[in-house]
PDB file of C-alpha atoms in Angstrom:
ATOM      1  CA  ILE Q  60       8.005   0.216  17.126  1.00  0.00           C
ATOM      2  CA  VAL Q  61       7.351   2.663  14.263  1.00  0.00           C
ATOM      3  CA  VAL Q  62       8.214   2.553  10.544  1.00  0.00           C
ATOM      4  CA  THR Q  63       8.986   5.562   8.438  1.00  0.00           C
ATOM      5  CA  GLY Q  64       9.585   6.048   4.662  1.00  0.00           C
ATOM      6  CA  SER Q  65      11.489   8.918   3.172  1.00  0.00           C
ATOM      7  CA  ASP Q  66      12.649  10.791   0.084  1.00  0.00           C
ATOM      8  CA  ASP Q  67      15.943   8.917   0.494  1.00  0.00           C
ATOM      9  CA  ARG Q  68      14.301   5.770  -0.904  1.00  0.00           C
ATOM     10  CA  LEU Q  69      14.617   3.851   2.389  1.00  0.00           C
ATOM     11  CA  TRP Q  70      12.244   2.722   5.057  1.00  0.00           C
ATOM     12  CA  LYS Q  71      13.399   2.461   8.681  1.00  0.00           C
ATOM     13  CA  MET Q  72      12.027   0.644  11.660  1.00  0.00           C
ATOM     14  CA  TRP Q  73      12.579   2.463  14.935  1.00  0.00           C
ATOM     15  CA  ALA Q  74      12.298   1.343  18.549  1.00  0.00           C
ATOM     16  CA  LEU Q  75      10.446   3.671  20.908  1.00  0.00           C
ATOM     17  CA  PRO Q  76      11.141   5.483  23.115  1.00  0.00           C
ATOM     18  CA  ASP Q  77      14.933   5.193  22.624  1.00  0.00           C
ATOM     19  CA  GLY Q  78      14.932   5.877  18.897  1.00  0.00           C
ATOM     20  CA  ASN Q  79      17.310   3.109  17.829  1.00  0.00           C
ATOM     21  CA  VAL Q  80      17.068   1.941  14.234  1.00  0.00           C
ATOM     22  CA  LEU Q  81      16.140  -1.792  14.245  1.00  0.00           C
ATOM     23  CA  MET Q  82      16.021  -2.374  10.483  1.00  0.00           C
ATOM     24  CA  THR Q  83      16.370  -0.549   7.181  1.00  0.00           C
ATOM     25  CA  GLY Q  84      14.967  -1.584   3.834  1.00  0.00           C
ATOM     26  CA  GLU Q  85      16.256  -0.483   0.440  1.00  0.00           C
ATOM     27  CA  GLY Q  86      15.097  -1.379  -3.038  1.00  0.00           C
ATOM     28  CA  HIS Q  87      12.771   1.362  -4.200  1.00  0.00           C
ATOM     29  CA  THR Q  88      14.224   3.662  -6.784  1.00  0.00           C
ATOM     30  CA  ASP Q  89      12.292   6.868  -5.815  1.00  0.00           C
ATOM     31  CA  TRP Q  90      10.672   8.432  -2.736  1.00  0.00           C
ATOM     32  CA  LEU Q  91       8.606   6.391  -0.343  1.00  0.00           C
ATOM     33  CA  SER Q  92       5.084   7.547   0.417  1.00  0.00           C
ATOM     34  CA  GLY Q  93       3.667   4.841   2.684  1.00  0.00           C
ATOM     35  CA  CYS Q  94       4.537   2.037   5.000  1.00  0.00           C
ATOM     36  CA  CYS Q  95       2.023  -0.222   6.678  1.00  0.00           C
ATOM     37  CA  PHE Q  96       2.471  -3.402   8.759  1.00  0.00           C
ATOM     38  CA  ARG Q  97       0.602  -6.589   7.922  1.00  0.00           C
ATOM     39  CA  PRO Q  98      -1.975  -7.229  10.699  1.00  0.00           C
ATOM     40  CA  SER Q  99       0.125 -10.213  11.862  1.00  0.00           C
ATOM     41  CA  GLY Q 100       3.164  -7.951  12.113  1.00  0.00           C
ATOM     42  CA  THR Q 101       5.340 -10.251  10.090  1.00  0.00           C
ATOM     43  CA  GLN Q 102       5.516  -8.214   6.944  1.00  0.00           C
ATOM     44  CA  LEU Q 103       5.472  -4.593   5.744  1.00  0.00           C
ATOM     45  CA  VAL Q 104       3.991  -3.016   2.587  1.00  0.00           C
ATOM     46  CA  THR Q 105       5.610   0.099   1.111  1.00  0.00           C
ATOM     47  CA  SER Q 106       4.508   2.443  -1.721  1.00  0.00           C
ATOM     48  CA  SER Q 107       6.748   4.653  -3.842  1.00  0.00           C
ATOM     49  CA  GLY Q 108       7.118   7.251  -6.482  1.00  0.00           C
ATOM     50  CA  ASP Q 109       8.765   4.551  -8.594  1.00  0.00           C
ATOM     51  CA  THR Q 110       5.196   3.234  -9.323  1.00  0.00           C
ATOM     52  CA  THR Q 111       5.677   0.071  -7.282  1.00  0.00           C
ATOM     53  CA  VAL Q 112       4.239  -1.479  -4.199  1.00  0.00           C
ATOM     54  CA  ARG Q 113       6.580  -3.808  -2.308  1.00  0.00           C
ATOM     55  CA  ILE Q 114       6.063  -6.469   0.365  1.00  0.00           C
ATOM     56  CA  TRP Q 115       8.895  -6.931   2.811  1.00  0.00           C
ATOM     57  CA  ASP Q 116       9.402  -9.988   5.004  1.00  0.00           C
ATOM     58  CA  LEU Q 117      10.735  -8.740   8.329  1.00  0.00           C
ATOM     59  CA  SER Q 118      12.244 -12.052   9.426  1.00  0.00           C
ATOM     60  CA  ARG Q 119      14.118 -12.408   6.054  1.00  0.00           C
ATOM     61  CA  ARG Q 120      15.017  -8.655   6.170  1.00  0.00           C
ATOM     62  CA  GLY Q 121      14.159  -8.255   2.464  1.00  0.00           C
ATOM     63  CA  CYS Q 122      11.658  -7.602  -0.249  1.00  0.00           C
ATOM     64  CA  ILE Q 123       9.736 -10.692  -1.194  1.00  0.00           C
ATOM     65  CA  LEU Q 124       7.288  -9.339  -3.749  1.00  0.00           C
ATOM     66  CA  THR Q 125       6.997  -6.283  -6.001  1.00  0.00           C
ATOM     67  CA  PHE Q 126       3.617  -5.263  -7.485  1.00  0.00           C
ATOM     68  CA  GLN Q 127       3.877  -3.322 -10.746  1.00  0.00           C
ATOM     69  CA  GLY Q 128       0.880  -1.841 -12.623  1.00  0.00           C
ATOM     70  CA  HIS Q 129       0.528   1.827 -11.788  1.00  0.00           C
ATOM     71  CA  SER Q 130       1.586   4.265 -14.491  1.00  0.00           C
ATOM     72  CA  ARG Q 131       2.543   7.054 -12.058  1.00  0.00           C
ATOM     73  CA  GLY Q 132       3.821   7.336  -8.508  1.00  0.00           C
ATOM     74  CA  VAL Q 133       2.040   5.507  -5.689  1.00  0.00           C
ATOM     75  CA  ARG Q 134       0.818   7.877  -2.885  1.00  0.00           C
ATOM     76  CA  GLY Q 135      -0.210   5.330  -0.235  1.00  0.00           C
ATOM     77  CA  CYS Q 136      -0.886   1.743   0.736  1.00  0.00           C
ATOM     78  CA  SER Q 137      -2.698  -0.324   3.284  1.00  0.00           C
ATOM     79  CA  TRP Q 138      -3.310  -3.921   4.365  1.00  0.00           C
ATOM     80  CA  HIS Q 139      -6.752  -5.541   4.596  1.00  0.00           C
ATOM     81  CA  SER Q 140      -7.514  -6.839   8.112  1.00  0.00           C
ATOM     82  CA  SER Q 141      -7.314 -10.467   6.788  1.00  0.00           C
ATOM     83  CA  GLY Q 142      -3.732  -9.885   5.614  1.00  0.00           C
ATOM     84  CA  ASP Q 143      -4.668 -11.277   2.182  1.00  0.00           C
ATOM     85  CA  PHE Q 144      -4.960  -8.014   0.312  1.00  0.00           C
ATOM     86  CA  VAL Q 145      -3.066  -4.808  -0.106  1.00  0.00           C
ATOM     87  CA  ALA Q 146      -4.513  -1.570  -1.533  1.00  0.00           C
ATOM     88  CA  SER Q 147      -2.570   1.150  -3.283  1.00  0.00           C
ATOM     89  CA  ALA Q 148      -3.477   4.776  -4.254  1.00  0.00           C
ATOM     90  CA  SER Q 149      -1.759   6.378  -7.209  1.00  0.00           C
ATOM     91  CA  MET Q 150      -1.189   9.643  -9.009  1.00  0.00           C
ATOM     92  CA  ASP Q 151      -2.519   7.844 -12.124  1.00  0.00           C
ATOM     93  CA  SER Q 152      -6.067   8.434 -10.736  1.00  0.00           C
ATOM     94  CA  THR Q 153      -6.621   4.831  -9.731  1.00  0.00           C
ATOM     95  CA  GLY Q 154      -6.603   2.604  -6.694  1.00  0.00           C
ATOM     96  CA  LYS Q 155      -5.570  -0.996  -6.928  1.00  0.00           C
ATOM     97  CA  ILE Q 156      -6.389  -4.133  -4.890  1.00  0.00           C
ATOM     98  CA  TRP Q 157      -3.546  -6.572  -4.854  1.00  0.00           C
ATOM     99  CA  ASP Q 158      -4.015 -10.248  -3.943  1.00  0.00           C
ATOM    100  CA  VAL Q 159      -0.949 -11.202  -1.852  1.00  0.00           C
ATOM    101  CA  ASN Q 160      -1.560 -14.934  -2.224  1.00  0.00           C
ATOM    102  CA  SER Q 161      -1.891 -14.995  -6.014  1.00  0.00           C
ATOM    103  CA  GLU Q 162       0.647 -12.189  -6.381  1.00  0.00           C
ATOM    104  CA  ARG Q 163      -1.488 -10.140  -8.817  1.00  0.00           C
ATOM    105  CA  CYS Q 164      -3.744  -7.156  -9.193  1.00  0.00           C
ATOM    106  CA  ARG Q 165      -7.276  -8.295  -8.307  1.00  0.00           C
ATOM    107  CA  HIS Q 166      -9.099  -4.997  -9.153  1.00  0.00           C
ATOM    108  CA  THR Q 167      -8.430  -1.490 -10.417  1.00  0.00           C
ATOM    109  CA  LEU Q 168     -10.610   1.227  -8.897  1.00  0.00           C
ATOM    110  CA  ARG Q 169     -11.426   3.844 -11.611  1.00  0.00           C
ATOM    111  CA  GLY Q 170     -13.603   6.880 -11.225  1.00  0.00           C
ATOM    112  CA  HIS Q 171     -11.568   9.690  -9.690  1.00  0.00           C
ATOM    113  CA  GLU Q 172     -10.537  12.618 -11.888  1.00  0.00           C
ATOM    114  CA  GLY Q 173      -7.395  13.433 -10.068  1.00  0.00           C
ATOM    115  CA  SER Q 174      -4.555  11.717  -8.126  1.00  0.00           C
ATOM    116  CA  VAL Q 175      -5.789   9.170  -5.588  1.00  0.00           C
ATOM    117  CA  ASN Q 176      -3.864  10.299  -2.515  1.00  0.00           C
ATOM    118  CA  SER Q 177      -4.917   7.795   0.191  1.00  0.00           C
ATOM    119  CA  ILE Q 178      -6.633   4.436   0.360  1.00  0.00           C
ATOM    120  CA  GLU Q 179      -7.813   2.471   3.438  1.00  0.00           C
ATOM    121  CA  PHE Q 180      -9.770  -0.702   3.990  1.00  0.00           C
ATOM    122  CA  LEU Q 181     -12.560  -0.377   6.520  1.00  0.00           C
ATOM    123  CA  PRO Q 182     -11.774  -3.043   9.195  1.00  0.00           C
ATOM    124  CA  PHE Q 183     -13.274  -6.536   8.731  1.00  0.00           C
ATOM    125  CA  SER Q 184     -15.177  -5.602   5.566  1.00  0.00           C
ATOM    126  CA  SER Q 185     -14.924  -5.528   1.836  1.00  0.00           C
ATOM    127  CA  THR Q 186     -15.217  -1.710   1.753  1.00  0.00           C
ATOM    128  CA  VAL Q 187     -12.358   0.560   0.665  1.00  0.00           C
ATOM    129  CA  LEU Q 188     -12.205   4.327   1.161  1.00  0.00           C
ATOM    130  CA  THR Q 189     -10.265   6.495  -1.303  1.00  0.00           C
ATOM    131  CA  SER Q 190      -9.537  10.234  -1.187  1.00  0.00           C
ATOM    132  CA  SER Q 191      -8.484  12.214  -4.262  1.00  0.00           C
ATOM    133  CA  ALA Q 192      -7.053  15.479  -5.447  1.00  0.00           C
ATOM    134  CA  ASP Q 193     -10.399  15.944  -7.287  1.00  0.00           C
ATOM    135  CA  LYS Q 194     -11.753  16.849  -3.790  1.00  0.00           C
ATOM    136  CA  THR Q 195     -13.894  13.685  -3.457  1.00  0.00           C
ATOM    137  CA  LEU Q 196     -14.014  10.661  -1.238  1.00  0.00           C
ATOM    138  CA  SER Q 197     -15.326   7.375  -2.576  1.00  0.00           C
ATOM    139  CA  LEU Q 198     -16.361   4.132  -0.868  1.00  0.00           C
ATOM    140  CA  TRP Q 199     -15.946   0.958  -2.925  1.00  0.00           C
ATOM    141  CA  ASP Q 200     -16.901  -2.666  -2.490  1.00  0.00           C
ATOM    142  CA  PHE Q 201     -13.659  -4.334  -3.660  1.00  0.00           C
ATOM    143  CA  ARG Q 202     -15.387  -7.699  -4.329  1.00  0.00           C
ATOM    144  CA  THR Q 203     -17.482  -6.201  -7.081  1.00  0.00           C
ATOM    145  CA  VAL Q 204     -15.483  -3.020  -7.822  1.00  0.00           C
ATOM    146  CA  SER Q 205     -18.635  -1.020  -7.485  1.00  0.00           C
ATOM    147  CA  ARG Q 206     -18.569   2.504  -6.214  1.00  0.00           C
ATOM    148  CA  LEU Q 207     -20.850   2.734  -3.207  1.00  0.00           C
ATOM    149  CA  PHE Q 208     -20.509   6.538  -2.679  1.00  0.00           C
TER     150      PHE Q 208
END
């Protein structure tokens, strides 16, 4: 199974190798930039040019939570290995750590001078890696919001 997002504002789940569409999600109002499965495989996170990050419940076949807080389009998203946190990278030069359980932004990562284009949690840690259009990479401890590198 693979999930794709597109400029048509939809995400699609495909079966491999036959290529059948298993599920389609709609609700974003601009292009999709990222799709990532929750480690348990029961949910999906998507990021979009509409400045939002959405959580989709695959068994309910719908969006169950929308995170708002970026001022420009969101370029990427990822799940923490615990499944309790989602990270987002935005053209507003920030990254955000979202707490899925409390349904709020836990931290905003500030320090890049250009668009934050990708964000990834290092497995089984509190470290987040961001890459930016300012030609830098940064490592962050998301518990303390301190920049490690």
